Amino acid sequence: MKQKIKKIAVLTSGGDAPGMNAAIRAVVRTACALGIEVYGIRGGFRGLTNGDFYTEKNKLVEKTLEKYLEKYHFVAPPIYETETMQTASVSQIIGKGGTILLTSRFEEFTNANVRAIAIENLRKEGIEGLVVIGGNGSYQGAHLIAQEAPDIQVIGIPATIDNDIAWTTETIGFDTASNTLSKHCDNIRSTAKSHQRIFVVGAMGRKAGDLALRAGRASGAEAILLPEFPCSDEQLIKMLKTKMSDERTYALVVVAEGVGTPDEIAEKLKKAGYEVKTSDIGHAQRGGVPTNGDRILADSMGYHAVKFLEDGLTDKAVSFDGKIYTAVDFEKIFTEPDVVKHRILAGNYRQYQKITHGEVIVPTDL
């Protein structure tokens, strides 16, 4: 029988997502309730490699990684005395955006030698379990740790505004981001109508169009451009001509980042004779106060992540199918292709268009 886990750590990695703090809070509070020591790691995998553990004190420890700096080209931040996180450490953060543990993108983590340093830092602190909160890239790093350090259990929590992780209906941050973007679209629509012009609004999502689709549907966009379903210039112009008439001389087009920039789409429409303006709120989609939906999702996922570690599970991520929470193998998640495309097809959007007379247009023949 496996001995009860005594020490775990938690980190946030990759792009920030509203609700990450709520997930951190749930991990810490659940661990404390179960008598498990929990440590925070600042700055994601970069911080883990640098040994930058969360502390509320300012006691600088004489500890550096100078011999690795020149070879691996990353700078070690000041390293503070390690201390456990307590419930007071996460007080009143459930409704705050961002992440108190900070985050980063750390491409050097693909180097096995760099990961070896990170794993050794966990072992030095006696860490037996690690919770990684982030998206697909963060999951890759978590999976590698689980594979290369079988003595350390690893569980992932899905947090990305792109909502592009398989085997979970929704990721932490998606609801907030889609609400932020749809509110922006609502505001843009009033000025588009007043000036009788087309507005092209940008949505984040280099490889996934779920954010553009959710916000576009919620704001009644006349066209939504998704990377999963390429649309020709001719198709887009034909759609807009169908939608626009003497009675409606304005339109809202939402374009996912993976399709192109709002300016690029606008130039194509201008060549067709339309008056077009653009709007892109960019990283504001990641910021702000998380919605109740994201807070509850994060709270539940943080709880289950710790429980899965207590149950002895590893190399898995928390998954929610709309009813129950389960642990799914990282490898199973990685091998699920075109996650957003499959969701769209399953949603029967062609039938949706017929019912709503095409107010929301997914530019493809589904």
mmCIF file with all atom_site columns, C-alpha atoms in Angstrom, residues 248-329:
data_model
loop_
_atom_site.group_PDB
_atom_site.id
_atom_site.type_symbol
_atom_site.label_atom_id
_atom_site.label_alt_id
_atom_site.label_comp_id
_atom_site.label_asym_id
_atom_site.label_entity_id
_atom_site.label_seq_id
_atom_site.pdbx_PDB_ins_code
_atom_site.Cartn_x
_atom_site.Cartn_y
_atom_site.Cartn_z
_atom_site.occupancy
_atom_site.B_iso_or_equiv
_atom_site.pdbx_formal_charge
_atom_site.auth_seq_id
_atom_site.auth_comp_id
_atom_site.auth_asym_id
_atom_site.auth_atom_id
_atom_site.pdbx_PDB_model_num
ATOM 1  C CA . ARG A 1 248 ? -29.299 46.501 -42.408 1.00 0.00 ? 248 ARG A CA 1
ATOM 2  C CA . THR A 1 249 ? -26.277 48.399 -43.604 1.00 0.00 ? 249 THR A CA 1
ATOM 3  C CA . TYR A 1 250 ? -23.855 47.321 -40.901 1.00 0.00 ? 250 TYR A CA 1
ATOM 4  C CA . ALA A 1 251 ? -22.307 44.072 -39.737 1.00 0.00 ? 251 ALA A CA 1
ATOM 5  C CA . LEU A 1 252 ? -20.108 42.564 -37.059 1.00 0.00 ? 252 LEU A CA 1
ATOM 6  C CA . VAL A 1 253 ? -17.393 40.091 -38.074 1.00 0.00 ? 253 VAL A CA 1
ATOM 7  C CA . VAL A 1 254 ? -15.485 38.181 -35.386 1.00 0.00 ? 254 VAL A CA 1
ATOM 8  C CA . VAL A 1 255 ? -12.181 36.690 -36.517 1.00 0.00 ? 255 VAL A CA 1
ATOM 9  C CA . ALA A 1 256 ? -10.058 34.207 -34.581 1.00 0.00 ? 256 ALA A CA 1
ATOM 10 C CA . GLU A 1 257 ? -6.358  34.977 -34.326 1.00 0.00 ? 257 GLU A CA 1
ATOM 11 C CA . GLY A 1 258 ? -5.476  31.852 -36.290 1.00 0.00 ? 258 GLY A CA 1
ATOM 12 C CA . VAL A 1 259 ? -7.336  33.129 -39.371 1.00 0.00 ? 259 VAL A CA 1
ATOM 13 C CA . GLY A 1 260 ? -5.678  36.526 -39.551 1.00 0.00 ? 260 GLY A CA 1
ATOM 14 C CA . THR A 1 261 ? -5.647  39.944 -37.953 1.00 0.00 ? 261 THR A CA 1
ATOM 15 C CA . PRO A 1 262 ? -8.672  42.247 -38.042 1.00 0.00 ? 262 PRO A CA 1
ATOM 16 C CA . ASP A 1 263 ? -6.685  44.624 -40.254 1.00 0.00 ? 263 ASP A CA 1
ATOM 17 C CA . GLU A 1 264 ? -5.967  41.865 -42.782 1.00 0.00 ? 264 GLU A CA 1
ATOM 18 C CA . ILE A 1 265 ? -9.647  40.921 -43.011 1.00 0.00 ? 265 ILE A CA 1
ATOM 19 C CA . ALA A 1 266 ? -10.668 44.572 -43.167 1.00 0.00 ? 266 ALA A CA 1
ATOM 20 C CA . GLU A 1 267 ? -8.398  45.249 -46.151 1.00 0.00 ? 267 GLU A CA 1
ATOM 21 C CA . LYS A 1 268 ? -10.063 42.451 -48.094 1.00 0.00 ? 268 LYS A CA 1
ATOM 22 C CA . LEU A 1 269 ? -13.509 43.858 -47.353 1.00 0.00 ? 269 LEU A CA 1
ATOM 23 C CA . LYS A 1 270 ? -12.450 47.386 -48.256 1.00 0.00 ? 270 LYS A CA 1
ATOM 24 C CA . LYS A 1 271 ? -11.361 46.147 -51.678 1.00 0.00 ? 271 LYS A CA 1
ATOM 25 C CA . ALA A 1 272 ? -14.917 44.844 -52.118 1.00 0.00 ? 272 ALA A CA 1
ATOM 26 C CA . GLY A 1 273 ? -16.240 48.336 -51.503 1.00 0.00 ? 273 GLY A CA 1
ATOM 27 C CA . TYR A 1 274 ? -17.246 48.190 -47.863 1.00 0.00 ? 274 TYR A CA 1
ATOM 28 C CA . GLU A 1 275 ? -16.520 50.799 -45.205 1.00 0.00 ? 275 GLU A CA 1
ATOM 29 C CA . VAL A 1 276 ? -14.716 48.861 -42.499 1.00 0.00 ? 276 VAL A CA 1
ATOM 30 C CA . LYS A 1 277 ? -13.249 49.555 -39.075 1.00 0.00 ? 277 LYS A CA 1
ATOM 31 C CA . THR A 1 278 ? -11.379 47.182 -36.775 1.00 0.00 ? 278 THR A CA 1
ATOM 32 C CA . SER A 1 279 ? -11.158 46.560 -33.064 1.00 0.00 ? 279 SER A CA 1
ATOM 33 C CA . ASP A 1 280 ? -8.922  44.192 -31.121 1.00 0.00 ? 280 ASP A CA 1
ATOM 34 C CA . ILE A 1 281 ? -8.745  44.170 -27.325 1.00 0.00 ? 281 ILE A CA 1
ATOM 35 C CA . GLY A 1 282 ? -5.910  41.633 -27.377 1.00 0.00 ? 282 GLY A CA 1
ATOM 36 C CA . HIS A 1 283 ? -4.625  40.522 -23.990 1.00 0.00 ? 283 HIS A CA 1
ATOM 37 C CA . ALA A 1 284 ? -7.527  42.182 -22.184 1.00 0.00 ? 284 ALA A CA 1
ATOM 38 C CA . GLN A 1 285 ? -9.334  38.926 -23.007 1.00 0.00 ? 285 GLN A CA 1
ATOM 39 C CA . ARG A 1 286 ? -7.054  37.189 -20.507 1.00 0.00 ? 286 ARG A CA 1
ATOM 40 C CA . GLY A 1 287 ? -7.502  39.744 -17.757 1.00 0.00 ? 287 GLY A CA 1
ATOM 41 C CA . GLY A 1 288 ? -10.219 40.862 -15.438 1.00 0.00 ? 288 GLY A CA 1
ATOM 42 C CA . VAL A 1 289 ? -12.307 39.384 -12.682 1.00 0.00 ? 289 VAL A CA 1
ATOM 43 C CA . PRO A 1 290 ? -13.208 35.716 -13.311 1.00 0.00 ? 290 PRO A CA 1
ATOM 44 C CA . THR A 1 291 ? -16.878 34.890 -13.769 1.00 0.00 ? 291 THR A CA 1
ATOM 45 C CA . ASN A 1 292 ? -18.761 32.776 -11.262 1.00 0.00 ? 292 ASN A CA 1
ATOM 46 C CA . GLY A 1 293 ? -18.578 29.904 -13.748 1.00 0.00 ? 293 GLY A CA 1
ATOM 47 C CA . ASP A 1 294 ? -14.792 30.021 -13.891 1.00 0.00 ? 294 ASP A CA 1
ATOM 48 C CA . ARG A 1 295 ? -14.501 30.361 -10.123 1.00 0.00 ? 295 ARG A CA 1
ATOM 49 C CA . ILE A 1 296 ? -16.661 27.300 -9.474  1.00 0.00 ? 296 ILE A CA 1
ATOM 50 C CA . LEU A 1 297 ? -14.934 25.250 -12.174 1.00 0.00 ? 297 LEU A CA 1
ATOM 51 C CA . ALA A 1 298 ? -11.500 26.178 -10.830 1.00 0.00 ? 298 ALA A CA 1
ATOM 52 C CA . ASP A 1 299 ? -12.552 25.491 -7.246  1.00 0.00 ? 299 ASP A CA 1
ATOM 53 C CA . SER A 1 300 ? -13.838 22.028 -8.147  1.00 0.00 ? 300 SER A CA 1
ATOM 54 C CA . MET A 1 301 ? -10.838 21.149 -10.320 1.00 0.00 ? 301 MET A CA 1
ATOM 55 C CA . GLY A 1 302 ? -8.370  22.264 -7.651  1.00 0.00 ? 302 GLY A CA 1
ATOM 56 C CA . TYR A 1 303 ? -10.105 20.081 -5.095  1.00 0.00 ? 303 TYR A CA 1
ATOM 57 C CA . HIS A 1 304 ? -10.129 17.027 -7.351  1.00 0.00 ? 304 HIS A CA 1
ATOM 58 C CA . ALA A 1 305 ? -6.475  17.511 -8.340  1.00 0.00 ? 305 ALA A CA 1
ATOM 59 C CA . VAL A 1 306 ? -5.399  17.129 -4.719  1.00 0.00 ? 306 VAL A CA 1
ATOM 60 C CA . LYS A 1 307 ? -7.752  14.207 -4.159  1.00 0.00 ? 307 LYS A CA 1
ATOM 61 C CA . PHE A 1 308 ? -6.315  12.450 -7.222  1.00 0.00 ? 308 PHE A CA 1
ATOM 62 C CA . LEU A 1 309 ? -2.807  12.901 -5.795  1.00 0.00 ? 309 LEU A CA 1
ATOM 63 C CA . GLU A 1 310 ? -4.018  11.527 -2.466  1.00 0.00 ? 310 GLU A CA 1
ATOM 64 C CA . ASP A 1 311 ? -5.391  8.517  -4.357  1.00 0.00 ? 311 ASP A CA 1
ATOM 65 C CA . GLY A 1 312 ? -1.938  7.839  -5.801  1.00 0.00 ? 312 GLY A CA 1
ATOM 66 C CA . LEU A 1 313 ? -2.697  8.926  -9.394  1.00 0.00 ? 313 LEU A CA 1
ATOM 67 C CA . THR A 1 314 ? -0.079  10.494 -11.663 1.00 0.00 ? 314 THR A CA 1
ATOM 68 C CA . ASP A 1 315 ? 0.569   11.561 -15.265 1.00 0.00 ? 315 ASP A CA 1
ATOM 69 C CA . LYS A 1 316 ? -3.064  12.627 -15.604 1.00 0.00 ? 316 LYS A CA 1
ATOM 70 C CA . ALA A 1 317 ? -5.197  15.754 -15.808 1.00 0.00 ? 317 ALA A CA 1
ATOM 71 C CA . VAL A 1 318 ? -8.491  16.718 -14.226 1.00 0.00 ? 318 VAL A CA 1
ATOM 72 C CA . SER A 1 319 ? -11.365 16.371 -16.695 1.00 0.00 ? 319 SER A CA 1
ATOM 73 C CA . PHE A 1 320 ? -14.989 17.492 -16.468 1.00 0.00 ? 320 PHE A CA 1
ATOM 74 C CA . ASP A 1 321 ? -17.646 16.114 -18.811 1.00 0.00 ? 321 ASP A CA 1
ATOM 75 C CA . GLY A 1 322 ? -20.418 18.352 -17.554 1.00 0.00 ? 322 GLY A CA 1
ATOM 76 C CA . LYS A 1 323 ? -21.455 15.912 -14.846 1.00 0.00 ? 323 LYS A CA 1
ATOM 77 C CA . ILE A 1 324 ? -18.476 14.292 -13.131 1.00 0.00 ? 324 ILE A CA 1
ATOM 78 C CA . TYR A 1 325 ? -14.772 14.952 -12.609 1.00 0.00 ? 325 TYR A CA 1
ATOM 79 C CA . THR A 1 326 ? -12.308 12.271 -13.659 1.00 0.00 ? 326 THR A CA 1
ATOM 80 C CA . ALA A 1 327 ? -8.553  11.893 -14.206 1.00 0.00 ? 327 ALA A CA 1
ATOM 81 C CA . VAL A 1 328 ? -7.506  11.406 -17.846 1.00 0.00 ? 328 VAL A CA 1
ATOM 82 C CA . ASP A 1 329 ? -4.046  10.312 -19.031 1.00 0.00 ? 329 ASP A CA 1
#
